[in-house]
Amino acid sequence: MIYLDNAATTRMASEVLEAMLPYFTTEYGNPGAVYAMGSGGKKAVNEARRKIAAVIGAGQEEIYFTSGGSESDNWAIKGAAESLCERGRHIITTKIEHYAVLRTCKYLEKKGYEVTYLDVDREGLVRIRDLEAAVRKDTILISVMSANNEVGTIQPIGEIGKLAREKGILFHTDAVQTFGQIPVNVEELGVDMLSASAHKLNGPKGVGMLYLRKGVKLAAFLHGGTQERGRRAGTENVPGIVGFGVAAERASGRLEEKEPREKELRDYLIRRIESEIPDCRLNGHRTKRLPGNVNFSFGAVEGEALLILLDRKGICASSGSACTSRESAPSHVLLAMGLDEEQANGSIRLTLSGDNTREEMDVTVQQLKQIVEYLREIKRS
Ligand SMILES: *Cc1c(COP(=O)(O)O)cnc(C)c1O
């Protein structure tokens, strides 16, 4: 099997699982308890908080654990809307966000908020001048993803952060695809809130975090106990949080070695597809691109059919986001980038990890070539 869907989720690293196991078996005490077994869990949670904060240059008191990227996005946007509604009710985001952001914004529109969805260019980049033009007196939040999960385009987050700060507007970024994948520093980028998720970096599913800059007021998300400094109630997912901490530390420790290796493999795959399969188009920016992302549209090919036939050959790929693949509508990201429906439907995404090999790329190109030819042939006849 060749697994090329690492933007959807990743295999949990063995050291992550090992670190988690004691918190399922012997160290099961409630972190809120006074006895030693409970405080062991509490210590482990804070240790994970420290590790995760270190990855993005934050203070550990600025990290809040959640159930994943979707919850962090929901909390950042709904929380900001609730906390700042006296100041204004206008939010700026983009057309290519993950649904965790887009549908939260749609929900807020029903509650009386106004949302501007910025266009992107042909390569999926937000234009700063569009953002600048969209800012109003009553704008309370800008939410722009760090990198897109479908096409891999990396946004100019630092520039957006600078603009947001000049205008005094809160800035949130969904960094689920960049955290642990490329260097991310909240001070350099000027972000106030940042979402990340453990299962995208070889950690467990169902745990994530929201970075919240010290001093930023954000309405609590879950009401109940005083966990997460009273802002996110509920007994902590101790094993998950421990796993997230180890995964984050592991990813950032390997970054320097992994990023160039992955990029090289990515560019090798792109080069071979472009030179060996006619009528194809690389989606997303060629260089401002996540190290593991490859996304192509093939003319006169149905992406879904391509995926099914690749699966029969043991190759796991996807057509954009995992959440989109069951809804058969063409990708909202590709449409926003100006592709027509046919081009959008003829696209597939291959996302690599540090574990993939050149041999796997060779097999993938070989299979892809044959399947694309086959699908075009039956379409013609
Ligand atoms: C995967 C993903 C999410 C959702 O994260 P979960 O932890 O699965 O809820 C949000 N945003 C982006 C960009 C993602 O890739």
XYZ file of C-alpha atoms and ligand atoms in Angstrom:
396
model
C 0.000 0.000 0.000
C 1.180 3.508 -0.802
C -0.342 6.113 1.475
C -0.552 9.534 -0.170
C -3.267 11.195 1.867
C -1.263 12.776 4.656
C -3.158 16.060 4.476
C -6.278 14.127 5.539
C -4.576 12.340 8.387
C -1.280 10.669 9.246
C -0.072 7.432 10.772
C 0.572 7.809 14.470
C 4.290 7.606 15.282
C 5.266 4.684 17.526
C 6.928 6.935 20.103
C 3.679 8.910 20.300
C 1.668 5.782 21.050
C 4.219 4.639 23.613
C 4.106 7.963 25.425
C 0.294 7.823 25.519
C -0.134 4.260 26.812
C 0.560 4.798 30.544
C -2.202 7.430 30.649
C -4.742 4.817 29.538
C -3.533 2.145 31.966
C -1.743 3.057 35.185
C -1.799 6.879 35.189
C -5.534 7.292 34.810
C -6.080 9.737 37.700
C -8.063 12.901 37.036
C -5.629 15.789 36.495
C -7.830 17.896 38.771
C -7.359 15.578 41.749
C -5.083 16.233 44.724
C -3.523 12.755 44.990
C -0.241 11.962 43.277
C -1.698 9.871 40.440
C -3.894 12.776 39.367
C -1.124 15.306 39.579
C 0.958 13.031 37.346
C -1.621 13.595 34.626
C -1.670 17.298 35.309
C 2.097 17.449 35.027
C 1.980 15.526 31.758
C -0.623 17.908 30.341
C 1.491 20.913 31.245
C 4.588 19.277 29.836
C 2.729 18.844 26.531
C 1.598 22.457 26.717
C 5.200 23.565 27.111
C 6.353 21.471 24.134
C 3.593 22.753 21.873
C 4.118 26.379 22.898
C 7.830 26.021 22.099
C 7.073 24.930 18.504
C 5.378 28.252 17.696
C 7.283 30.589 19.999
C 4.341 31.076 22.359
C 4.062 31.075 26.135
C 2.562 27.906 27.599
C -0.246 29.907 29.204
C -1.338 30.848 25.684
C -2.104 27.250 24.612
C -5.624 25.834 25.092
C -6.295 22.171 24.343
C -9.364 21.303 22.281
C -10.807 18.271 20.486
C -9.081 19.175 17.198
C -8.718 21.682 14.396
C -12.442 22.007 13.785
C -13.186 22.915 17.387
C -10.299 25.386 17.496
C -11.585 27.125 14.353
C -15.146 27.219 15.715
C -13.996 28.581 19.032
C -11.713 31.275 17.593
C -14.379 32.629 15.257
C -17.518 32.279 17.372
C -15.627 33.366 20.469
C -14.300 36.501 18.772
C -17.732 37.271 17.326
C -19.327 36.994 20.748
C -16.643 38.923 22.609
C -16.409 41.783 20.127
C -20.021 42.185 18.945
C -20.271 45.562 20.682
C -17.425 46.847 18.524
C -18.701 45.487 15.237
C -20.128 42.545 13.381
C -17.969 42.271 10.272
C -15.584 39.370 9.644
C -13.123 38.861 6.780
C -12.081 35.413 5.607
C -11.364 33.745 2.249
C -13.246 31.548 -0.185
C -10.750 28.726 0.182
C -10.902 28.073 3.924
C -11.578 24.669 5.426
C -15.274 24.088 6.093
C -14.592 24.390 9.828
C -14.043 28.098 9.134
C -16.429 28.604 6.194
C -19.452 26.982 7.793
C -18.803 28.715 11.106
C -18.874 32.008 9.194
C -22.077 30.969 7.396
C -23.604 30.203 10.783
C -22.637 33.650 12.057
C -24.200 35.276 8.995
C -27.516 33.815 10.127
C -26.925 35.392 13.519
C -26.596 38.852 12.016
C -22.872 39.060 11.303
C -21.540 40.145 7.914
C -18.762 38.152 6.318
C -16.508 39.107 3.385
C -15.106 36.045 1.602
C -11.958 37.169 -0.200
C -11.178 35.897 -3.689
C -7.857 34.245 -4.395
C -5.737 34.339 -7.524
C -5.178 31.522 -9.990
C -2.596 29.974 -7.671
C -4.697 30.231 -4.552
C -3.048 33.293 -3.025
C -4.928 35.996 -1.165
C -4.081 39.509 -2.399
C -3.135 41.920 0.357
C -4.738 44.837 -1.476
C -8.065 42.942 -1.553
C -7.795 42.403 2.162
C -6.968 46.039 2.726
C -9.952 47.114 0.650
C -12.261 44.804 2.589
C -11.384 46.255 5.995
C -14.173 48.374 7.518
C -14.626 50.327 10.724
C -16.721 47.488 12.142
C -14.338 44.652 11.137
C -13.630 42.606 14.257
C -11.819 39.567 12.901
C -9.649 38.414 10.014
C -9.341 34.640 9.565
C -7.009 33.390 6.837
C -5.590 29.870 6.736
C -1.804 29.478 6.840
C -1.779 26.955 4.004
C -4.551 25.338 2.041
C -5.279 21.674 2.679
C -6.272 20.912 -0.917
C -3.759 22.730 -3.106
C -1.032 23.449 -0.544
C -0.678 27.166 -1.261
C 1.028 28.985 1.627
C -0.470 32.409 2.364
C 1.512 35.565 3.222
C 0.512 35.269 6.886
C 3.202 37.656 8.126
C 1.957 40.436 5.835
C -1.643 39.804 6.828
C -0.654 39.849 10.490
C 1.109 43.175 10.010
C -1.934 44.704 8.335
C -4.283 43.333 10.999
C -2.125 44.842 13.722
C -1.960 48.248 11.997
C -5.731 48.282 11.760
C -6.213 46.938 15.278
C -8.118 43.862 14.095
C -7.906 40.439 15.709
C -6.208 37.900 13.430
C -6.850 34.146 13.447
C -5.110 31.589 11.265
C -6.025 27.950 10.700
C -2.509 26.488 10.819
C -3.582 22.847 10.820
C -1.580 22.217 7.638
C 1.540 24.150 8.640
C 2.006 23.412 12.349
C 4.931 21.002 12.547
C 5.299 21.024 8.733
C 7.007 24.350 8.118
C 8.419 26.883 10.610
C 5.606 28.796 12.343
C 6.258 31.559 14.873
C 3.367 33.543 16.306
C 5.532 36.585 17.054
C 7.029 36.799 13.577
C 3.648 36.206 11.937
C 1.729 38.570 14.205
C -1.188 36.213 14.748
C -3.499 36.495 17.752
C -5.136 33.065 17.444
C -3.903 29.917 15.753
C -5.531 26.492 15.292
C -3.627 23.202 15.106
C -4.523 19.519 15.203
C -2.477 16.525 16.390
C -3.526 13.931 13.819
C -2.019 15.905 10.926
C 1.483 15.499 12.389
C 1.612 11.831 13.385
C -0.299 12.402 16.593
C -3.641 11.010 17.761
C -7.052 11.999 16.368
C -9.455 14.037 18.455
C -7.028 16.483 20.021
C -5.874 19.916 18.949
C -5.174 23.320 20.345
C -5.967 26.967 20.041
C -3.167 29.452 20.619
C -4.633 32.571 22.133
C -2.364 35.583 22.548
C -2.088 36.749 26.136
C -4.481 39.596 26.818
C -6.905 38.724 23.983
C -10.427 38.363 25.317
C -12.260 35.361 23.953
C -15.582 33.997 25.195
C -15.318 30.539 26.784
C -16.263 27.695 24.472
C -17.398 24.940 26.839
C -18.866 25.914 30.178
C -18.376 23.724 33.206
C -15.265 23.032 35.239
C -12.218 25.234 35.424
C -10.051 23.230 33.048
C -7.998 25.222 30.526
C -8.207 28.264 32.826
C -11.992 28.181 32.755
C -12.201 28.652 29.000
C -12.675 25.084 27.836
C -14.356 22.896 30.428
C -14.198 19.121 30.604
C -11.746 16.588 32.014
C -8.630 16.783 29.878
C -7.959 14.176 27.199
C -4.717 13.318 28.969
C -3.448 10.518 26.672
C -4.357 12.565 23.590
C -2.698 15.704 24.893
C 0.443 13.772 25.858
C 0.512 12.267 22.363
C 0.063 15.701 20.800
C 2.994 17.049 22.829
C 5.308 14.260 21.742
C 4.151 14.536 18.119
C 4.740 18.299 18.105
C 8.196 18.015 19.609
C 9.076 15.183 17.223
C 7.837 17.089 14.163
C 9.651 20.295 14.997
C 12.842 18.388 15.790
C 12.753 16.721 12.372
C 11.687 19.791 10.429
C 15.089 20.802 9.158
C 15.766 17.375 7.752
C 12.220 16.472 6.683
C 11.159 19.656 4.874
C 13.830 19.613 2.132
C 13.504 15.840 1.708
C 9.756 16.070 1.284
C 10.052 19.017 -1.098
C 12.480 17.103 -3.260
C 10.139 14.122 -3.428
C 7.210 16.446 -4.157
C 9.028 18.184 -6.996
C 10.191 14.861 -8.396
C 6.589 13.634 -8.510
C 5.387 16.908 -10.051
C 8.134 16.866 -12.709
C 7.413 13.284 -13.707
C 3.651 13.769 -13.920
C 4.097 16.923 -16.003
C 6.529 15.320 -18.388
C 4.813 11.932 -18.757
C 1.077 12.601 -18.627
C -0.334 14.895 -21.312
C -3.034 17.496 -20.624
C -2.420 17.941 -16.919
C -2.252 21.050 -14.809
C -0.614 21.589 -11.439
C -3.045 23.258 -9.043
C -1.692 25.671 -6.450
C 1.468 27.729 -6.294
C 4.623 26.048 -7.530
C 6.946 27.275 -4.791
C 4.759 28.849 -2.075
C 3.558 25.343 -1.457
C 3.404 22.859 1.412
C 6.389 20.496 1.209
C 4.161 17.422 0.856
C 1.386 18.661 -1.440
C 0.801 17.623 -5.059
C -2.514 18.485 -6.729
C -3.251 17.964 -10.418
C -6.178 18.340 -12.789
C -6.246 15.931 -15.719
C -8.239 16.886 -18.809
C -11.090 14.534 -19.814
C -10.749 12.501 -16.625
C -13.133 12.064 -13.709
C -11.156 12.485 -10.481
C -13.430 10.119 -8.560
C -12.867 7.326 -11.091
C -9.153 7.936 -10.916
C -9.199 7.579 -7.141
C -11.128 4.319 -7.220
C -8.748 2.784 -9.760
C -5.710 4.017 -7.832
C -7.165 2.410 -4.716
C -7.380 -0.922 -6.541
C -3.641 -0.628 -7.106
C -3.099 0.042 -3.412
C -2.575 3.796 -3.719
C -4.484 6.010 -1.275
C -5.106 9.462 -2.703
C -7.948 11.930 -2.451
C -9.815 14.570 -4.360
C -9.167 17.562 -2.174
C -10.376 17.451 1.385
C -11.589 14.352 3.205
C -14.714 16.223 4.154
C -15.406 17.149 0.541
C -14.937 13.733 -0.980
C -18.295 12.382 0.176
C -20.067 15.432 -1.098
C -19.786 15.094 -4.833
C -19.789 18.840 -5.562
C -16.600 20.150 -7.179
C -14.028 21.583 -4.766
C -14.876 25.102 -3.586
C -11.136 25.772 -3.443
C -10.490 24.951 -7.103
C -13.576 26.876 -8.224
C -12.398 29.919 -6.230
C -9.047 29.629 -8.023
C -10.864 30.021 -11.330
C -10.985 26.417 -12.546
C -14.169 25.393 -14.324
C -16.272 22.498 -13.035
C -14.728 19.973 -15.378
C -11.180 20.901 -14.372
C -12.197 20.851 -10.709
C -13.792 17.429 -11.061
C -10.724 16.110 -12.835
C -8.408 16.814 -9.934
C -6.644 14.631 -7.424
C -4.497 15.374 -4.416
C -1.438 13.358 -3.419
C 0.009 14.368 -0.059
C 3.343 12.966 1.068
C 4.909 12.313 4.425
C 8.469 11.882 5.617
C 7.979 8.107 5.258
C 7.363 8.048 1.502
C 10.101 6.883 -0.851
C 11.199 7.623 -4.388
C 10.233 4.077 -5.378
C 6.694 4.793 -4.238
C 6.662 7.903 -6.424
C 7.808 5.807 -9.392
C 5.037 3.265 -8.864
C 2.498 6.071 -8.443
C 3.484 7.792 -11.694
C 3.400 4.482 -13.559
C -0.081 3.631 -12.289
C -1.380 7.160 -12.748
C -0.182 7.198 -16.340
C -1.916 3.916 -17.183
C -5.165 4.815 -15.416
C -5.399 8.281 -16.991
C -4.797 6.749 -20.433
C -7.393 4.064 -19.772
C -10.039 6.536 -18.563
C -9.452 8.779 -21.575
C -9.732 5.819 -23.891
C -13.090 4.662 -22.556
C -14.326 8.230 -22.639
C -13.422 8.528 -26.318
C -14.985 5.208 -27.342
C -7.849 18.712 8.907
C -8.089 20.167 8.907
C -8.976 20.762 9.830
C -9.786 19.951 10.794
O -9.026 19.401 11.823
P -9.656 18.222 12.700
O -8.678 18.012 13.802
O -9.780 17.036 11.803
O -10.973 18.705 13.200
C -9.117 22.128 9.803
N -8.433 22.881 8.935
C -7.574 22.362 8.043
C -6.838 23.261 7.110
C -7.375 20.987 7.996
O -6.537 20.479 7.083
